[in-house]
Amino acid sequence: MPPPPRPLPGPVTRRATLGGAAALTAVAVAGCTDDAPRRTVTPPPTRRAGTDPDVLLAATVLADERAMLERVKQTTRRHPTLKADLAGARAAHRAHVRLLARAVPKQTASPSPSTSTSGTPSARPSPGVPAKPGPALAALARAEDRLSHVGRRSAFAARSGAFARVLASMAAAATQQAAQLSAAAQDRA
Amino acid sequence: MTPLQALQQTLAGEHAAVYVYGVLGGRVSSSEQPDLARRLSSAYTVHRGRRDQLTAMVRDAHGDPVAAQTSYEVPTPAVTAAQLGAAARVIEQRCASVYADTVGSTSRGNRQWAIDALLDAAVREMSFGAQPERFPGVAELLG
C-alpha cells in the first residue's frame, strides 16, 4: 500500500517535527550545555535512516560546516599571527559542527559539501591559503559569504520549522563572520 | 505558534523598533556623530519598511494587523553615543530572535522573508558594535 500523501508544507510549527528532525531539535536544545553535556536521546527514525530529507539536509550542511572549519584551521596554520582574528570563526563553526554531528547518523554523515542542493558547491576543498594575511582573510570572508548563501537555501528547504530556525541562525552566523573577516582584511590591506 | 501569530509577533516587534529608532534618531547629533546618525537613520528606514511589509503579510494571512502601542521603553538611557549604540544593539538582537522564531513558524515566502531579515539583523547589530555570535537569534544555544 502506498504511504498516505504527505501534507503540503502549510503551517509549520515546532511540534510538527518527526524522526530525524525531532532529533535535530532535541540536539539543538541540548547543545547549550557544553560544560555539562546531557545525553540526547535520539528517537528511533520512523523511516529508514538516511531517507528523512531533513537528516540528509543536515548531513550536507554538516559537510559544508566541516569544510569551512578546516579552511579556518588551514589559514591559522599558514598565518599564526591571524589566530586571534580567526578565533571567533573557529569557535562558531566548531559549535555548528558539534550540533549537527550529534543529529546525523554516521552512515549519512559523509556527502560532499553541498553537491545535492545546487551545482555550485559552497565550500570547495581549499584551493590554498593566500600567502599574505590580508588576502587570506578576504578569501575566508568570501567563503563565509558563500556558506551563508547556501545556508539560506537550506533553511528555506527544511521540512521542520525548528530545524529551519537553527539553520537560518547558522547562516546568520556565517554572515557575521563574513562581515568581521572582511573588515579585518581591510584593516590589513 | 501559527504562521499568523508569528507574523503578528514580528509586526509587534517592528512597531517597537520603529518607535525606538525614532527616539534614538532624535537624540543623535548628525554633526558630531555623522556615522552613527547615518546608521540609525538607515535602521529606522529598514524597520519602517518591514513594518509596512508585515502589515500587508498579516492581511494576506487574513489577520487584523496588531496596532502599535503609544510608547515603548528605550533599552538604555540613550544619551551618549555608546548608549545609543547599545540601545540599537538590543533592538536588533530582539528583532533577530523574533525573526528566527518566524523562520521556524512559517513556510515559503514568509519564511524566506524572515530568513533574510534575520541575516540583515545579524549584520546590522555588528554595525552598532555587537560581536559575532555562534547562533544569532537562537537564545537557547547562547553565544
Tab-separated table of C-alpha atoms in Angstrom:
chain	number	residue	atom	x	y	z
A	1	MET	CA	0.000	0.000	0.000
A	2	PRO	CA	1.464	3.380	-0.876
A	3	PRO	CA	2.070	5.720	2.012
A	4	PRO	CA	-0.562	8.367	2.566
A	5	PRO	CA	0.170	11.578	0.698
A	6	ARG	CA	2.354	13.951	2.643
A	7	PRO	CA	0.507	17.135	3.520
A	8	LEU	CA	1.733	20.203	1.750
A	9	PRO	CA	4.059	22.320	3.842
A	10	GLY	CA	1.471	24.641	5.213
A	11	PRO	CA	1.619	25.935	8.779
A	12	VAL	CA	4.897	24.707	10.195
A	13	THR	CA	5.026	24.521	13.943
A	14	ARG	CA	7.822	23.393	16.166
A	15	ARG	CA	5.744	20.427	17.155
A	16	ALA	CA	5.357	19.327	13.575
A	17	THR	CA	8.717	17.628	13.588
A	18	LEU	CA	9.221	13.917	13.322
A	19	GLY	CA	12.018	11.418	13.309
A	20	GLY	CA	15.357	12.855	12.408
A	21	ALA	CA	14.026	16.369	12.556
A	22	ALA	CA	12.884	15.810	16.134
A	23	ALA	CA	16.340	14.514	16.909
A	24	LEU	CA	17.788	17.665	15.410
A	25	THR	CA	15.534	19.740	17.593
A	26	ALA	CA	16.443	17.767	20.691
A	27	VAL	CA	20.101	18.158	19.870
A	28	ALA	CA	19.647	21.841	19.240
A	29	VAL	CA	18.138	22.350	22.658
A	30	ALA	CA	20.735	20.159	24.377
A	31	GLY	CA	23.548	21.918	22.594
A	32	CYS	CA	23.615	24.803	25.018
A	33	THR	CA	25.005	22.712	27.825
A	34	ASP	CA	28.511	22.166	26.546
A	35	ASP	CA	30.010	22.123	30.005
A	36	ALA	CA	27.642	19.511	31.327
A	37	PRO	CA	26.597	17.579	28.271
A	38	ARG	CA	23.326	15.774	28.597
A	39	ARG	CA	22.896	12.634	26.620
A	40	THR	CA	20.419	13.395	23.930
A	41	VAL	CA	18.047	10.562	23.315
A	42	THR	CA	17.644	10.270	19.605
A	43	PRO	CA	14.206	8.943	18.780
A	44	PRO	CA	14.268	5.926	16.515
A	45	PRO	CA	13.731	7.107	12.971
A	46	THR	CA	10.261	6.462	11.691
A	47	ARG	CA	11.678	5.615	8.308
A	48	ARG	CA	14.965	4.063	7.343
A	49	ALA	CA	17.865	6.213	8.405
A	50	GLY	CA	19.002	8.490	5.635
A	51	THR	CA	15.646	8.857	3.974
A	52	ASP	CA	14.430	11.747	6.114
A	53	PRO	CA	15.040	14.795	3.925
A	54	ASP	CA	15.979	16.908	6.930
A	55	VAL	CA	18.614	14.395	8.013
A	56	LEU	CA	20.060	14.423	4.517
A	57	LEU	CA	19.990	18.204	4.604
A	58	ALA	CA	21.723	18.182	7.983
A	59	ALA	CA	24.410	15.884	6.585
A	60	THR	CA	25.023	18.276	3.701
A	61	VAL	CA	25.210	21.306	5.976
A	62	LEU	CA	27.500	19.360	8.298
A	63	ALA	CA	29.868	18.682	5.398
A	64	ASP	CA	29.848	22.383	4.499
A	65	GLU	CA	30.499	23.434	8.085
A	66	ARG	CA	33.324	20.906	8.443
A	67	ALA	CA	34.908	22.166	5.232
A	68	MET	CA	34.665	25.740	6.485
A	69	LEU	CA	36.160	24.822	9.859
A	70	GLU	CA	39.021	23.043	8.125
A	71	ARG	CA	39.615	26.073	5.949
A	72	VAL	CA	39.804	28.319	9.011
A	73	LYS	CA	42.299	25.924	10.597
A	74	GLN	CA	44.414	25.835	7.429
A	75	THR	CA	44.516	29.613	7.381
A	76	THR	CA	45.531	29.710	11.040
A	77	ARG	CA	48.337	27.229	10.380
A	78	ARG	CA	49.541	29.238	7.402
A	79	HIS	CA	49.261	32.552	9.276
A	80	PRO	CA	49.729	32.066	13.033
A	81	THR	CA	49.535	35.835	13.521
A	82	LEU	CA	45.853	35.640	12.500
A	83	LYS	CA	44.945	33.270	15.293
A	84	ALA	CA	43.106	35.922	17.298
A	85	ASP	CA	41.282	37.219	14.202
A	86	LEU	CA	40.110	33.711	13.397
A	87	ALA	CA	39.197	32.554	16.891
A	88	GLY	CA	35.572	33.613	16.519
A	89	ALA	CA	35.070	31.864	13.193
A	90	ARG	CA	36.719	28.743	14.524
A	91	ALA	CA	34.507	28.682	17.614
A	92	ALA	CA	31.339	29.326	15.629
A	93	HIS	CA	31.910	26.600	13.065
A	94	ARG	CA	33.073	24.160	15.696
A	95	ALA	CA	29.819	24.764	17.568
A	96	HIS	CA	27.834	24.238	14.367
A	97	VAL	CA	29.698	21.035	13.560
A	98	ARG	CA	29.176	19.650	17.061
A	99	LEU	CA	25.487	20.386	16.956
A	100	LEU	CA	24.943	18.868	13.532
A	101	ALA	CA	27.201	15.864	14.105
A	102	ARG	CA	25.032	14.733	17.004
A	103	ALA	CA	21.978	14.795	14.773
A	104	VAL	CA	23.327	12.992	11.731
A	105	PRO	CA	23.596	9.198	11.817
A	106	LYS	CA	27.111	8.059	10.977
A	107	GLN	CA	26.154	6.418	7.712
A	108	THR	CA	24.657	9.624	6.326
A	109	ALA	CA	27.417	11.909	7.518
A	110	SER	CA	29.691	11.947	4.528
A	111	PRO	CA	28.230	13.657	1.481
A	112	SER	CA	30.351	16.048	-0.471
A	113	PRO	CA	29.744	19.610	0.562
A	114	SER	CA	26.553	21.000	-0.973
A	115	THR	CA	26.523	18.873	-4.080
A	116	SER	CA	22.911	17.881	-3.556
A	117	THR	CA	21.350	21.316	-3.306
A	118	SER	CA	22.931	23.096	-6.232
A	119	GLY	CA	25.576	22.887	-8.865
A	120	THR	CA	27.747	25.391	-7.104
A	121	PRO	CA	29.436	23.877	-4.093
A	122	SER	CA	29.555	26.319	-1.216
A	123	ALA	CA	32.682	25.172	0.454
A	124	ARG	CA	35.025	23.692	-2.093
A	125	PRO	CA	38.182	21.996	-0.924
A	126	SER	CA	40.564	24.745	-0.024
A	127	PRO	CA	42.405	25.921	-3.119
A	128	GLY	CA	45.295	27.005	-0.966
A	129	VAL	CA	45.692	29.783	1.519
A	130	PRO	CA	46.926	33.115	0.108
A	131	ALA	CA	50.457	33.953	1.133
A	132	LYS	CA	49.608	37.340	2.649
A	133	PRO	CA	47.391	37.749	5.715
A	134	GLY	CA	45.050	40.350	4.204
A	135	PRO	CA	44.141	38.297	1.138
A	136	ALA	CA	43.905	35.184	3.313
A	137	LEU	CA	41.285	36.931	5.470
A	138	ALA	CA	39.471	38.195	2.385
A	139	ALA	CA	39.375	34.680	0.922
A	140	LEU	CA	37.867	33.350	4.141
A	141	ALA	CA	35.314	36.162	4.145
A	142	ARG	CA	34.218	35.147	0.646
A	143	ALA	CA	33.943	31.517	1.725
A	144	GLU	CA	31.787	32.561	4.709
A	145	ASP	CA	29.598	34.544	2.376
A	146	ARG	CA	29.092	31.522	0.120
A	147	LEU	CA	28.345	29.361	3.147
A	148	SER	CA	25.745	31.866	4.267
A	149	HIS	CA	24.064	31.871	0.859
A	150	VAL	CA	23.834	28.091	0.833
A	151	GLY	CA	22.596	28.200	4.421
A	152	ARG	CA	19.750	30.499	3.429
A	153	ARG	CA	18.617	27.945	0.876
A	154	SER	CA	18.913	25.109	3.380
A	155	ALA	CA	16.826	26.964	5.954
A	156	PHE	CA	14.196	27.609	3.312
A	157	ALA	CA	14.160	23.952	2.268
A	158	ALA	CA	13.978	22.342	5.709
A	159	ARG	CA	10.756	20.482	6.432
A	160	SER	CA	10.955	21.018	10.165
A	161	GLY	CA	10.404	24.565	11.354
A	162	ALA	CA	12.634	24.067	14.378
A	163	PHE	CA	15.456	22.830	12.182
A	164	ALA	CA	14.908	25.688	9.724
A	165	ARG	CA	15.279	28.115	12.627
A	166	VAL	CA	18.646	26.651	13.613
A	167	LEU	CA	19.864	26.550	10.004
A	168	ALA	CA	18.887	30.172	9.482
A	169	SER	CA	20.794	31.073	12.625
A	170	MET	CA	23.877	29.274	11.330
A	171	ALA	CA	23.572	31.173	8.054
A	172	ALA	CA	23.336	34.398	10.042
A	173	ALA	CA	26.462	33.424	11.958
A	174	ALA	CA	28.323	32.903	8.681
A	175	THR	CA	27.136	36.317	7.503
A	176	GLN	CA	28.520	37.858	10.684
A	177	GLN	CA	31.837	36.099	10.185
A	178	ALA	CA	31.961	37.319	6.590
A	179	ALA	CA	31.484	40.894	7.800
A	180	GLN	CA	34.036	40.535	10.568
A	181	LEU	CA	36.680	38.899	8.378
A	182	SER	CA	36.102	41.339	5.571
A	183	ALA	CA	36.679	44.253	7.958
A	184	ALA	CA	39.811	42.574	9.332
A	185	ALA	CA	41.073	42.053	5.789
A	186	GLN	CA	40.622	45.752	5.015
A	187	ASP	CA	42.483	46.679	8.185
A	188	ARG	CA	45.454	44.699	6.925
A	189	ALA	CA	45.267	45.830	3.328
B	1	MET	CA	2.756	29.270	17.144
B	2	THR	CA	0.726	29.586	13.960
B	3	PRO	CA	2.185	31.424	10.961
B	4	LEU	CA	-0.246	34.283	11.582
B	5	GLN	CA	0.745	34.517	15.250
B	6	ALA	CA	4.402	34.593	14.207
B	7	LEU	CA	3.769	37.395	11.740
B	8	GLN	CA	1.798	39.362	14.324
B	9	GLN	CA	4.586	38.941	16.875
B	10	THR	CA	7.105	40.134	14.306
B	11	LEU	CA	4.924	43.105	13.420
B	12	ALA	CA	4.694	43.999	17.124
B	13	GLY	CA	8.487	43.883	17.253
B	14	GLU	CA	8.739	46.193	14.262
B	15	HIS	CA	6.387	48.685	15.878
B	16	ALA	CA	8.726	48.783	18.854
B	17	ALA	CA	11.834	49.024	16.665
B	18	VAL	CA	10.394	51.910	14.644
B	19	TYR	CA	9.476	53.767	17.824
B	20	VAL	CA	12.860	53.273	19.497
B	21	TYR	CA	14.858	54.124	16.386
B	22	GLY	CA	12.740	57.247	16.069
B	23	VAL	CA	13.762	58.245	19.597
B	24	LEU	CA	17.413	57.363	19.036
B	25	GLY	CA	17.485	59.285	15.768
B	26	GLY	CA	16.160	62.328	17.547
B	27	ARG	CA	18.956	62.220	20.096
B	28	VAL	CA	21.987	61.683	17.882
B	29	SER	CA	23.943	64.670	16.680
B	30	SER	CA	24.383	64.372	12.950
B	31	SER	CA	27.178	66.943	13.040
B	32	GLU	CA	29.116	65.332	15.905
B	33	GLN	CA	28.366	61.671	15.126
B	34	PRO	CA	27.576	61.541	11.414
B	35	ASP	CA	28.333	57.818	11.055
B	36	LEU	CA	26.130	56.831	13.960
B	37	ALA	CA	23.396	59.184	12.759
B	38	ARG	CA	23.503	57.570	9.321
B	39	ARG	CA	23.368	54.054	10.725
B	40	LEU	CA	20.434	54.906	12.989
B	41	SER	CA	18.607	56.572	10.129
B	42	SER	CA	19.203	53.563	7.897
B	43	ALA	CA	17.942	51.185	10.583
B	44	TYR	CA	14.830	53.320	11.089
B	45	THR	CA	14.077	53.219	7.377
B	46	VAL	CA	14.586	49.454	7.181
B	47	HIS	CA	12.334	48.691	10.134
B	48	ARG	CA	9.649	51.089	8.969
B	49	GLY	CA	9.675	49.287	5.630
B	50	ARG	CA	9.447	45.908	7.349
B	51	ARG	CA	6.559	47.136	9.479
B	52	ASP	CA	4.670	48.043	6.324
B	53	GLN	CA	5.565	44.739	4.656
B	54	LEU	CA	4.406	42.792	7.712
B	55	THR	CA	1.163	44.707	7.841
B	56	ALA	CA	0.481	43.513	4.302
B	57	MET	CA	1.670	39.973	5.102
B	58	VAL	CA	-0.703	39.767	8.071
B	59	ARG	CA	-3.593	40.938	5.900
B	60	ASP	CA	-2.645	38.363	3.264
B	61	ALA	CA	-2.910	35.759	6.017
B	62	HIS	CA	-6.427	37.061	6.784
B	63	GLY	CA	-5.357	38.679	10.029
B	64	ASP	CA	-6.046	42.058	11.579
B	65	PRO	CA	-2.616	43.699	11.912
B	66	VAL	CA	-1.651	44.338	15.521
B	67	ALA	CA	-1.526	48.061	16.307
B	68	ALA	CA	1.403	49.961	17.731
B	69	GLN	CA	1.422	50.905	21.380
B	70	THR	CA	1.529	54.574	22.250
B	71	SER	CA	5.079	54.299	23.569
B	72	TYR	CA	7.845	51.792	24.233
B	73	GLU	CA	10.675	51.611	26.720
B	74	VAL	CA	14.035	52.626	25.291
B	75	PRO	CA	16.535	49.926	26.335
B	76	THR	CA	19.250	52.269	27.665
B	77	PRO	CA	19.401	55.876	28.862
B	78	ALA	CA	20.320	56.571	25.225
B	79	VAL	CA	22.174	59.809	25.805
B	80	THR	CA	25.803	59.163	24.934
B	81	ALA	CA	26.926	57.695	21.634
B	82	ALA	CA	27.801	54.452	23.428
B	83	GLN	CA	24.322	54.262	24.959
B	84	LEU	CA	22.664	54.977	21.633
B	85	GLY	CA	24.658	52.173	20.022
B	86	ALA	CA	23.874	49.813	22.870
B	87	ALA	CA	20.159	50.530	22.533
B	88	ALA	CA	20.347	49.806	18.814
B	89	ARG	CA	22.129	46.523	19.503
B	90	VAL	CA	19.382	45.466	21.905
B	91	ILE	CA	16.720	46.275	19.344
B	92	GLU	CA	18.460	44.314	16.593
B	93	GLN	CA	19.046	41.329	18.866
B	94	ARG	CA	15.405	41.309	19.941
B	95	CYS	CA	14.321	41.520	16.324
B	96	ALA	CA	16.753	38.739	15.368
B	97	SER	CA	15.163	36.489	17.951
B	98	VAL	CA	11.681	37.228	16.648
B	99	TYR	CA	12.772	36.705	13.035
B	100	ALA	CA	14.313	33.336	13.946
B	101	ASP	CA	11.065	32.290	15.620
B	102	THR	CA	9.211	33.346	12.485
B	103	VAL	CA	11.533	31.241	10.324
B	104	GLY	CA	10.504	28.271	12.449
B	105	SER	CA	6.788	29.004	12.289
B	106	THR	CA	6.280	29.853	8.643
B	107	SER	CA	6.989	28.416	5.217
B	108	ARG	CA	7.597	29.539	1.663
B	109	GLY	CA	7.667	33.275	1.046
B	110	ASN	CA	7.104	34.290	4.635
B	111	ARG	CA	9.919	32.027	5.793
B	112	GLN	CA	12.246	33.457	3.164
B	113	TRP	CA	11.350	36.966	4.318
B	114	ALA	CA	12.201	36.022	7.914
B	115	ILE	CA	15.500	34.367	6.928
B	116	ASP	CA	16.586	37.483	5.062
B	117	ALA	CA	15.524	39.720	7.946
B	118	LEU	CA	17.484	37.561	10.403
B	119	LEU	CA	20.647	37.797	8.315
B	120	ASP	CA	20.237	41.538	7.973
B	121	ALA	CA	19.718	41.998	11.722
B	122	ALA	CA	22.786	39.857	12.444
B	123	VAL	CA	24.991	42.169	10.387
B	124	ARG	CA	23.213	45.354	11.471
B	125	GLU	CA	23.820	44.652	15.157
B	126	MET	CA	27.517	44.417	14.350
B	127	SER	CA	27.379	47.855	12.764
B	128	PHE	CA	26.358	49.054	16.236
B	129	GLY	CA	29.283	47.286	17.875
B	130	ALA	CA	27.983	43.774	18.562
B	131	GLN	CA	30.373	40.853	18.324
B	132	PRO	CA	29.602	37.855	16.100
B	133	GLU	CA	27.610	35.093	17.766
B	134	ARG	CA	27.553	31.356	17.272
B	135	PHE	CA	23.783	31.154	16.929
B	136	PRO	CA	22.296	34.605	16.276
B	137	GLY	CA	18.652	34.856	17.229
B	138	VAL	CA	18.514	31.466	18.957
B	139	ALA	CA	18.758	32.256	22.639
B	140	GLU	CA	18.801	28.711	23.976
B	141	LEU	CA	22.025	27.991	22.097
B	142	LEU	CA	23.660	31.102	23.545
B	143	GLY	CA	26.875	32.703	22.370
